[in-house]
Amino acid sequence: MKPLERLGLALLHRIDPERAHGLSLLALRAGLASLPGPVDVPRLHTTLAGMSLLNPVGLAAGYDKNATAIAPLSRAGFGFIEVGAATPLPQPGNDKPRLFRLTQD
């Protein structure tokens, strides 16, 4: 990890988790994160529900709920990215705090 990335991560850990989540998405969209690109190792190739994946590691729904960072996330090395939730009308969401850290882990 580069020194600037280490500093950014340390700063994100000092602020409210929900705000850190938003800032991390903003940094991705602004191109401020170094991303490894696709992980294409033949022994990791996987087929799931008829879809061919480069690897079996995916990003679960909830990180990019509004699908605003699909392009940079596609360069993060995941085999698949699940975005959304898609609903016919906007939903109020859960009460805060919705995110928290397990600092002992």
mmCIF file of N, CA and C in Angstrom:
data_model
loop_
_atom_site.group_PDB
_atom_site.id
_atom_site.type_symbol
_atom_site.label_atom_id
_atom_site.label_comp_id
_atom_site.label_asym_id
_atom_site.label_seq_id
_atom_site.Cartn_x
_atom_site.Cartn_y
_atom_site.Cartn_z
ATOM 1 N N MET A 1 0.847 -1.176 0.000
ATOM 2 C CA MET A 1 0.000 0.000 0.000
ATOM 3 C C MET A 1 0.897 1.244 0.000
ATOM 4 N N LYS A 2 0.571 2.193 -0.857
ATOM 5 C CA LYS A 2 1.337 3.426 -0.971
ATOM 6 C C LYS A 2 1.101 4.300 0.266
ATOM 7 N N PRO A 3 2.072 5.175 0.607
ATOM 8 C CA PRO A 3 1.920 6.023 1.795
ATOM 9 C C PRO A 3 0.651 6.880 1.770
ATOM 10 N N LEU A 4 0.309 7.436 0.615
ATOM 11 C CA LEU A 4 -0.897 8.258 0.530
ATOM 12 C C LEU A 4 -2.153 7.418 0.755
ATOM 13 N N GLU A 5 -2.154 6.190 0.247
ATOM 14 C CA GLU A 5 -3.292 5.291 0.482
ATOM 15 C C GLU A 5 -3.398 4.948 1.960
ATOM 16 N N ARG A 6 -2.262 4.710 2.603
ATOM 17 C CA ARG A 6 -2.242 4.400 4.032
ATOM 18 C C ARG A 6 -2.807 5.575 4.840
ATOM 19 N N LEU A 7 -2.421 6.792 4.459
ATOM 20 C CA LEU A 7 -2.926 7.985 5.137
ATOM 21 C C LEU A 7 -4.430 8.121 4.936
ATOM 22 N N GLY A 8 -4.885 7.926 3.701
ATOM 23 C CA GLY A 8 -6.321 8.015 3.421
ATOM 24 C C GLY A 8 -7.116 7.001 4.213
ATOM 25 N N LEU A 9 -6.614 5.789 4.312
ATOM 26 C CA LEU A 9 -7.292 4.745 5.080
ATOM 27 C C LEU A 9 -7.334 5.107 6.562
ATOM 28 N N ALA A 10 -6.238 5.631 7.086
ATOM 29 C CA ALA A 10 -6.210 6.047 8.496
ATOM 30 C C ALA A 10 -7.233 7.153 8.748
ATOM 31 N N LEU A 11 -7.339 8.102 7.818
ATOM 32 C CA LEU A 11 -8.320 9.181 7.977
ATOM 33 C C LEU A 11 -9.748 8.649 7.909
ATOM 34 N N LEU A 12 -10.015 7.726 6.999
ATOM 35 C CA LEU A 12 -11.359 7.150 6.893
ATOM 36 C C LEU A 12 -11.757 6.425 8.173
ATOM 37 N N HIS A 13 -10.783 5.827 8.860
ATOM 38 C CA HIS A 13 -11.093 5.118 10.103
ATOM 39 C C HIS A 13 -11.364 6.062 11.275
ATOM 40 N N ARG A 14 -11.067 7.346 11.107
ATOM 41 C CA ARG A 14 -11.289 8.312 12.185
ATOM 42 C C ARG A 14 -12.627 9.041 12.068
ATOM 43 N N ILE A 15 -13.334 8.844 10.980
ATOM 44 C CA ILE A 15 -14.611 9.543 10.816
ATOM 45 C C ILE A 15 -15.764 8.551 10.880
ATOM 46 N N ASP A 16 -16.957 9.096 10.961
ATOM 47 C CA ASP A 16 -18.178 8.297 11.028
ATOM 48 C C ASP A 16 -18.200 7.274 9.887
ATOM 49 N N PRO A 17 -18.528 6.006 10.176
ATOM 50 C CA PRO A 17 -18.507 4.975 9.127
ATOM 51 C C PRO A 17 -19.378 5.296 7.916
ATOM 52 N N GLU A 18 -20.536 5.911 8.133
ATOM 53 C CA GLU A 18 -21.410 6.230 7.002
ATOM 54 C C GLU A 18 -20.769 7.286 6.103
ATOM 55 N N ARG A 19 -20.148 8.274 6.724
ATOM 56 C CA ARG A 19 -19.461 9.306 5.943
ATOM 57 C C ARG A 19 -18.244 8.706 5.225
ATOM 58 N N ALA A 20 -17.521 7.815 5.889
ATOM 59 C CA ALA A 20 -16.369 7.150 5.268
ATOM 60 C C ALA A 20 -16.808 6.342 4.051
ATOM 61 N N HIS A 21 -17.948 5.689 4.158
ATOM 62 C CA HIS A 21 -18.500 4.917 3.040
ATOM 63 C C HIS A 21 -18.739 5.837 1.841
ATOM 64 N N GLY A 22 -19.396 6.961 2.089
ATOM 65 C CA GLY A 22 -19.662 7.919 1.013
ATOM 66 C C GLY A 22 -18.385 8.483 0.408
ATOM 67 N N LEU A 23 -17.410 8.794 1.261
ATOM 68 C CA LEU A 23 -16.140 9.328 0.759
ATOM 69 C C LEU A 23 -15.373 8.289 -0.052
ATOM 70 N N SER A 24 -15.461 7.028 0.348
ATOM 71 C CA SER A 24 -14.767 5.990 -0.426
ATOM 72 C C SER A 24 -15.379 5.851 -1.819
ATOM 73 N N LEU A 25 -16.705 5.948 -1.914
ATOM 74 C CA LEU A 25 -17.349 5.913 -3.234
ATOM 75 C C LEU A 25 -16.952 7.134 -4.062
ATOM 76 N N LEU A 26 -16.893 8.291 -3.422
ATOM 77 C CA LEU A 26 -16.476 9.514 -4.108
ATOM 78 C C LEU A 26 -15.040 9.376 -4.629
ATOM 79 N N ALA A 27 -14.153 8.829 -3.804
ATOM 80 C CA ALA A 27 -12.758 8.635 -4.221
ATOM 81 C C ALA A 27 -12.669 7.683 -5.408
ATOM 82 N N LEU A 28 -13.477 6.627 -5.396
ATOM 83 C CA LEU A 28 -13.497 5.702 -6.537
ATOM 84 C C LEU A 28 -13.929 6.419 -7.805
ATOM 85 N N ARG A 29 -15.026 7.184 -7.718
ATOM 86 C CA ARG A 29 -15.540 7.890 -8.905
ATOM 87 C C ARG A 29 -14.551 8.935 -9.409
ATOM 88 N N ALA A 30 -13.790 9.543 -8.489
ATOM 89 C CA ALA A 30 -12.828 10.580 -8.870
ATOM 90 C C ALA A 30 -11.508 9.994 -9.361
ATOM 91 N N GLY A 31 -11.365 8.676 -9.301
ATOM 92 C CA GLY A 31 -10.136 8.042 -9.762
ATOM 93 C C GLY A 31 -8.981 8.148 -8.783
ATOM 94 N N LEU A 32 -9.277 8.361 -7.500
ATOM 95 C CA LEU A 32 -8.223 8.534 -6.506
ATOM 96 C C LEU A 32 -7.704 7.224 -5.918
ATOM 97 N N ALA A 33 -8.342 6.125 -6.235
ATOM 98 C CA ALA A 33 -7.920 4.827 -5.693
ATOM 99 C C ALA A 33 -7.136 4.062 -6.752
ATOM 100 N N SER A 34 -6.035 3.448 -6.328
ATOM 101 C CA SER A 34 -5.306 2.593 -7.271
ATOM 102 C C SER A 34 -5.980 1.226 -7.274
ATOM 103 N N LEU A 35 -6.356 0.784 -8.451
ATOM 104 C CA LEU A 35 -7.099 -0.467 -8.589
ATOM 105 C C LEU A 35 -6.299 -1.436 -9.445
ATOM 106 N N PRO A 36 -6.243 -2.713 -9.043
ATOM 107 C CA PRO A 36 -5.383 -3.676 -9.739
ATOM 108 C C PRO A 36 -5.870 -4.099 -11.110
ATOM 109 N N GLY A 37 -7.136 -3.876 -11.415
ATOM 110 C CA GLY A 37 -7.697 -4.368 -12.669
ATOM 111 C C GLY A 37 -8.197 -5.786 -12.492
ATOM 112 N N PRO A 38 -8.689 -6.384 -13.561
ATOM 113 C CA PRO A 38 -9.252 -7.736 -13.459
ATOM 114 C C PRO A 38 -8.220 -8.755 -12.977
ATOM 115 N N VAL A 39 -8.679 -9.674 -12.152
ATOM 116 C CA VAL A 39 -7.846 -10.796 -11.721
ATOM 117 C C VAL A 39 -8.190 -11.965 -12.634
ATOM 118 N N ASP A 40 -7.327 -12.202 -13.598
ATOM 119 C CA ASP A 40 -7.585 -13.238 -14.598
ATOM 120 C C ASP A 40 -6.558 -14.357 -14.450
ATOM 121 N N VAL A 41 -6.838 -15.253 -13.524
ATOM 122 C CA VAL A 41 -6.005 -16.428 -13.281
ATOM 123 C C VAL A 41 -6.843 -17.629 -13.704
ATOM 124 N N PRO A 42 -6.447 -18.347 -14.755
ATOM 125 C CA PRO A 42 -7.302 -19.411 -15.292
ATOM 126 C C PRO A 42 -7.846 -20.393 -14.260
ATOM 127 N N ARG A 43 -7.069 -20.745 -13.243
ATOM 128 C CA ARG A 43 -7.586 -21.720 -12.275
ATOM 129 C C ARG A 43 -8.694 -21.144 -11.396
ATOM 130 N N LEU A 44 -8.889 -19.819 -11.419
ATOM 131 C CA LEU A 44 -9.972 -19.195 -10.658
ATOM 132 C C LEU A 44 -11.244 -19.003 -11.478
ATOM 133 N N HIS A 45 -11.175 -19.220 -12.788
ATOM 134 C CA HIS A 45 -12.362 -19.045 -13.627
ATOM 135 C C HIS A 45 -13.497 -19.897 -13.077
ATOM 136 N N THR A 46 -14.681 -19.324 -13.052
ATOM 137 C CA THR A 46 -15.843 -19.956 -12.429
ATOM 138 C C THR A 46 -17.062 -19.746 -13.299
ATOM 139 N N THR A 47 -17.970 -20.693 -13.287
ATOM 140 C CA THR A 47 -19.269 -20.517 -13.933
ATOM 141 C C THR A 47 -20.327 -20.560 -12.846
ATOM 142 N N LEU A 48 -21.188 -19.555 -12.835
ATOM 143 C CA LEU A 48 -22.248 -19.457 -11.839
ATOM 144 C C LEU A 48 -23.538 -19.076 -12.544
ATOM 145 N N ALA A 49 -24.541 -19.914 -12.418
ATOM 146 C CA ALA A 49 -25.846 -19.670 -13.042
ATOM 147 C C ALA A 49 -25.698 -19.406 -14.541
ATOM 148 N N GLY A 50 -24.784 -20.136 -15.173
ATOM 149 C CA GLY A 50 -24.588 -19.997 -16.609
ATOM 150 C C GLY A 50 -23.734 -18.811 -17.018
ATOM 151 N N MET A 51 -23.215 -18.052 -16.050
ATOM 152 C CA MET A 51 -22.371 -16.896 -16.354
ATOM 153 C C MET A 51 -20.917 -17.250 -16.083
ATOM 154 N N SER A 52 -20.044 -16.866 -16.991
ATOM 155 C CA SER A 52 -18.609 -17.089 -16.812
ATOM 156 C C SER A 52 -18.012 -15.924 -16.034
ATOM 157 N N LEU A 53 -17.308 -16.241 -14.962
ATOM 158 C CA LEU A 53 -16.670 -15.227 -14.121
ATOM 159 C C LEU A 53 -15.165 -15.444 -14.131
ATOM 160 N N LEU A 54 -14.398 -14.355 -14.092
ATOM 161 C CA LEU A 54 -12.944 -14.483 -14.037
ATOM 162 C C LEU A 54 -12.483 -15.098 -12.725
ATOM 163 N N ASN A 55 -13.216 -14.829 -11.647
ATOM 164 C CA ASN A 55 -12.878 -15.403 -10.347
ATOM 165 C C ASN A 55 -14.136 -15.426 -9.485
ATOM 166 N N PRO A 56 -14.138 -16.201 -8.405
ATOM 167 C CA PRO A 56 -15.351 -16.366 -7.606
ATOM 168 C C PRO A 56 -15.547 -15.320 -6.513
ATOM 169 N N VAL A 57 -14.700 -14.299 -6.462
ATOM 170 C CA VAL A 57 -14.806 -13.290 -5.409
ATOM 171 C C VAL A 57 -15.616 -12.114 -5.931
ATOM 172 N N GLY A 58 -16.727 -11.812 -5.250
ATOM 173 C CA GLY A 58 -17.589 -10.735 -5.709
ATOM 174 C C GLY A 58 -17.853 -9.704 -4.636
ATOM 175 N N LEU A 59 -18.345 -8.564 -5.064
ATOM 176 C CA LEU A 59 -18.755 -7.500 -4.148
ATOM 177 C C LEU A 59 -20.260 -7.599 -3.979
ATOM 178 N N ALA A 60 -20.695 -7.808 -2.758
ATOM 179 C CA ALA A 60 -22.118 -7.993 -2.478
ATOM 180 C C ALA A 60 -22.878 -6.677 -2.567
ATOM 181 N N ALA A 61 -24.179 -6.793 -2.699
ATOM 182 C CA ALA A 61 -25.050 -5.614 -2.741
ATOM 183 C C ALA A 61 -24.901 -4.827 -1.448
ATOM 184 N N GLY A 62 -25.079 -3.532 -1.544
ATOM 185 C CA GLY A 62 -25.035 -2.680 -0.364
ATOM 186 C C GLY A 62 -23.891 -1.690 -0.388
ATOM 187 N N TYR A 63 -22.785 -2.025 -1.029
ATOM 188 C CA TYR A 63 -21.673 -1.075 -1.064
ATOM 189 C C TYR A 63 -21.998 0.089 -1.999
ATOM 190 N N ASP A 64 -22.439 -0.210 -3.200
ATOM 191 C CA ASP A 64 -22.766 0.825 -4.192
ATOM 192 C C ASP A 64 -24.263 0.747 -4.483
ATOM 193 N N LYS A 65 -25.070 1.185 -3.521
ATOM 194 C CA LYS A 65 -26.527 1.024 -3.605
ATOM 195 C C LYS A 65 -27.149 1.733 -4.803
ATOM 196 N N ASN A 66 -26.548 2.848 -5.230
ATOM 197 C CA ASN A 66 -27.121 3.618 -6.334
ATOM 198 C C ASN A 66 -26.376 3.410 -7.652
ATOM 199 N N ALA A 67 -25.499 2.431 -7.694
ATOM 200 C CA ALA A 67 -24.753 2.088 -8.916
ATOM 201 C C ALA A 67 -24.018 3.293 -9.495
ATOM 202 N N THR A 68 -23.319 4.044 -8.627
ATOM 203 C CA THR A 68 -22.609 5.240 -9.075
ATOM 204 C C THR A 68 -21.131 4.996 -9.362
ATOM 205 N N ALA A 69 -20.619 3.819 -8.984
ATOM 206 C CA ALA A 69 -19.185 3.561 -9.141
ATOM 207 C C ALA A 69 -18.923 2.228 -9.838
ATOM 208 N N ILE A 70 -19.792 1.857 -10.761
ATOM 209 C CA ILE A 70 -19.638 0.562 -11.428
ATOM 210 C C ILE A 70 -18.325 0.486 -12.206
ATOM 211 N N ALA A 71 -17.987 1.519 -12.956
ATOM 212 C CA ALA A 71 -16.764 1.482 -13.773
ATOM 213 C C ALA A 71 -15.513 1.298 -12.913
ATOM 214 N N PRO A 72 -15.291 2.125 -11.883
ATOM 215 C CA PRO A 72 -14.082 1.888 -11.086
ATOM 216 C C PRO A 72 -14.124 0.568 -10.319
ATOM 217 N N LEU A 73 -15.276 0.168 -9.828
ATOM 218 C CA LEU A 73 -15.365 -1.105 -9.109
ATOM 219 C C LEU A 73 -15.060 -2.281 -10.027
ATOM 220 N N SER A 74 -15.357 -2.129 -11.316
ATOM 221 C CA SER A 74 -15.060 -3.214 -12.259
ATOM 222 C C SER A 74 -13.552 -3.391 -12.441
ATOM 223 N N ARG A 75 -12.778 -2.384 -12.039
ATOM 224 C CA ARG A 75 -11.312 -2.476 -12.106
ATOM 225 C C ARG A 75 -10.699 -2.874 -10.760
ATOM 226 N N ALA A 76 -11.534 -3.248 -9.790
ATOM 227 C CA ALA A 76 -11.044 -3.573 -8.445
ATOM 228 C C ALA A 76 -10.682 -5.040 -8.282
ATOM 229 N N GLY A 77 -10.848 -5.847 -9.319
ATOM 230 C CA GLY A 77 -10.438 -7.241 -9.258
ATOM 231 C C GLY A 77 -11.530 -8.226 -8.895
ATOM 232 N N PHE A 78 -12.759 -7.746 -8.715
ATOM 233 C CA PHE A 78 -13.857 -8.652 -8.378
ATOM 234 C C PHE A 78 -14.267 -9.481 -9.591
ATOM 235 N N GLY A 79 -14.741 -10.697 -9.326
ATOM 236 C CA GLY A 79 -15.279 -11.541 -10.384
ATOM 237 C C GLY A 79 -16.671 -11.103 -10.791
ATOM 238 N N PHE A 80 -17.380 -10.474 -9.860
ATOM 239 C CA PHE A 80 -18.705 -9.915 -10.146
ATOM 240 C C PHE A 80 -19.002 -8.821 -9.136
ATOM 241 N N ILE A 81 -19.918 -7.931 -9.517
ATOM 242 C CA ILE A 81 -20.334 -6.826 -8.655
ATOM 243 C C ILE A 81 -21.850 -6.814 -8.631
ATOM 244 N N GLU A 82 -22.404 -6.818 -7.441
ATOM 245 C CA GLU A 82 -23.856 -6.714 -7.294
ATOM 246 C C GLU A 82 -24.163 -5.305 -6.804
ATOM 247 N N VAL A 83 -24.960 -4.567 -7.573
ATOM 248 C CA VAL A 83 -25.306 -3.197 -7.195
ATOM 249 C C VAL A 83 -26.789 -3.114 -6.881
ATOM 250 N N GLY A 84 -27.177 -2.010 -6.292
ATOM 251 C CA GLY A 84 -28.598 -1.814 -6.019
ATOM 252 C C GLY A 84 -28.880 -2.088 -4.573
ATOM 253 N N ALA A 85 -30.045 -1.801 -4.367
ATOM 254 C CA ALA A 85 -31.298 -2.498 -4.556
ATOM 255 C C ALA A 85 -32.177 -1.696 -5.523
ATOM 256 N N ALA A 86 -32.866 -2.400 -6.369
ATOM 257 C CA ALA A 86 -33.761 -1.760 -7.322
ATOM 258 C C ALA A 86 -35.183 -1.857 -6.792
ATOM 259 N N THR A 87 -35.809 -0.712 -6.621
ATOM 260 C CA THR A 87 -37.197 -0.666 -6.158
ATOM 261 C C THR A 87 -37.972 0.268 -7.069
ATOM 262 N N PRO A 88 -39.285 0.058 -7.212
ATOM 263 C CA PRO A 88 -40.052 0.917 -8.114
ATOM 264 C C PRO A 88 -40.121 2.369 -7.647
ATOM 265 N N LEU A 89 -40.055 2.590 -6.341
ATOM 266 C CA LEU A 89 -40.094 3.942 -5.779
ATOM 267 C C LEU A 89 -38.992 4.078 -4.736
ATOM 268 N N PRO A 90 -38.507 5.306 -4.478
ATOM 269 C CA PRO A 90 -37.497 5.486 -3.430
ATOM 270 C C PRO A 90 -38.019 4.980 -2.083
ATOM 271 N N GLN A 91 -37.124 4.401 -1.308
ATOM 272 C CA GLN A 91 -37.467 3.870 0.006
ATOM 273 C C GLN A 91 -36.763 4.694 1.083
ATOM 274 N N PRO A 92 -37.361 4.811 2.279
ATOM 275 C CA PRO A 92 -36.760 5.641 3.320
ATOM 276 C C PRO A 92 -35.460 5.076 3.895
ATOM 277 N N GLY A 93 -35.249 3.782 3.838
ATOM 278 C CA GLY A 93 -34.030 3.194 4.394
ATOM 279 C C GLY A 93 -34.149 2.942 5.882
ATOM 280 N N ASN A 94 -33.118 2.370 6.428
ATOM 281 C CA ASN A 94 -33.087 2.039 7.851
ATOM 282 C C ASN A 94 -32.648 3.238 8.673
ATOM 283 N N ASP A 95 -32.991 3.217 9.950
ATOM 284 C CA ASP A 95 -32.556 4.272 10.857
ATOM 285 C C ASP A 95 -31.041 4.206 11.040
ATOM 286 N N LYS A 96 -30.441 5.362 11.302
ATOM 287 C CA LYS A 96 -29.008 5.418 11.581
ATOM 288 C C LYS A 96 -28.791 5.088 13.048
ATOM 289 N N PRO A 97 -27.676 4.526 13.404
ATOM 290 C CA PRO A 97 -26.543 4.168 12.559
ATOM 291 C C PRO A 97 -26.791 2.884 11.781
ATOM 292 N N ARG A 98 -26.450 2.926 10.512
ATOM 293 C CA ARG A 98 -26.611 1.751 9.648
ATOM 294 C C ARG A 98 -25.297 1.018 9.462
ATOM 295 N N LEU A 99 -24.210 1.726 9.661
ATOM 296 C CA LEU A 99 -22.876 1.144 9.515
ATOM 297 C C LEU A 99 -22.128 1.277 10.831
ATOM 298 N N PHE A 100 -21.283 0.309 11.102
ATOM 299 C CA PHE A 100 -20.456 0.371 12.307
ATOM 300 C C PHE A 100 -19.175 -0.399 12.049
ATOM 301 N N ARG A 101 -18.207 -0.178 12.906
ATOM 302 C CA ARG A 101 -16.918 -0.860 12.776
ATOM 303 C C ARG A 101 -16.729 -1.831 13.928
ATOM 304 N N LEU A 102 -16.077 -2.934 13.633
ATOM 305 C CA LEU A 102 -15.653 -3.877 14.665
ATOM 306 C C LEU A 102 -14.165 -3.621 14.890
ATOM 307 N N THR A 103 -13.855 -2.661 15.742
ATOM 308 C CA THR A 103 -12.466 -2.219 15.893
ATOM 309 C C THR A 103 -11.559 -3.290 16.472
ATOM 310 N N GLN A 104 -12.101 -4.249 17.194
ATOM 311 C CA GLN A 104 -11.282 -5.322 17.763
ATOM 312 C C GLN A 104 -10.877 -6.349 16.713
ATOM 313 N N ASP A 105 -11.583 -6.406 15.591
ATOM 314 C CA ASP A 105 -11.305 -7.422 14.562
ATOM 315 C C ASP A 105 -10.198 -6.997 13.626
#
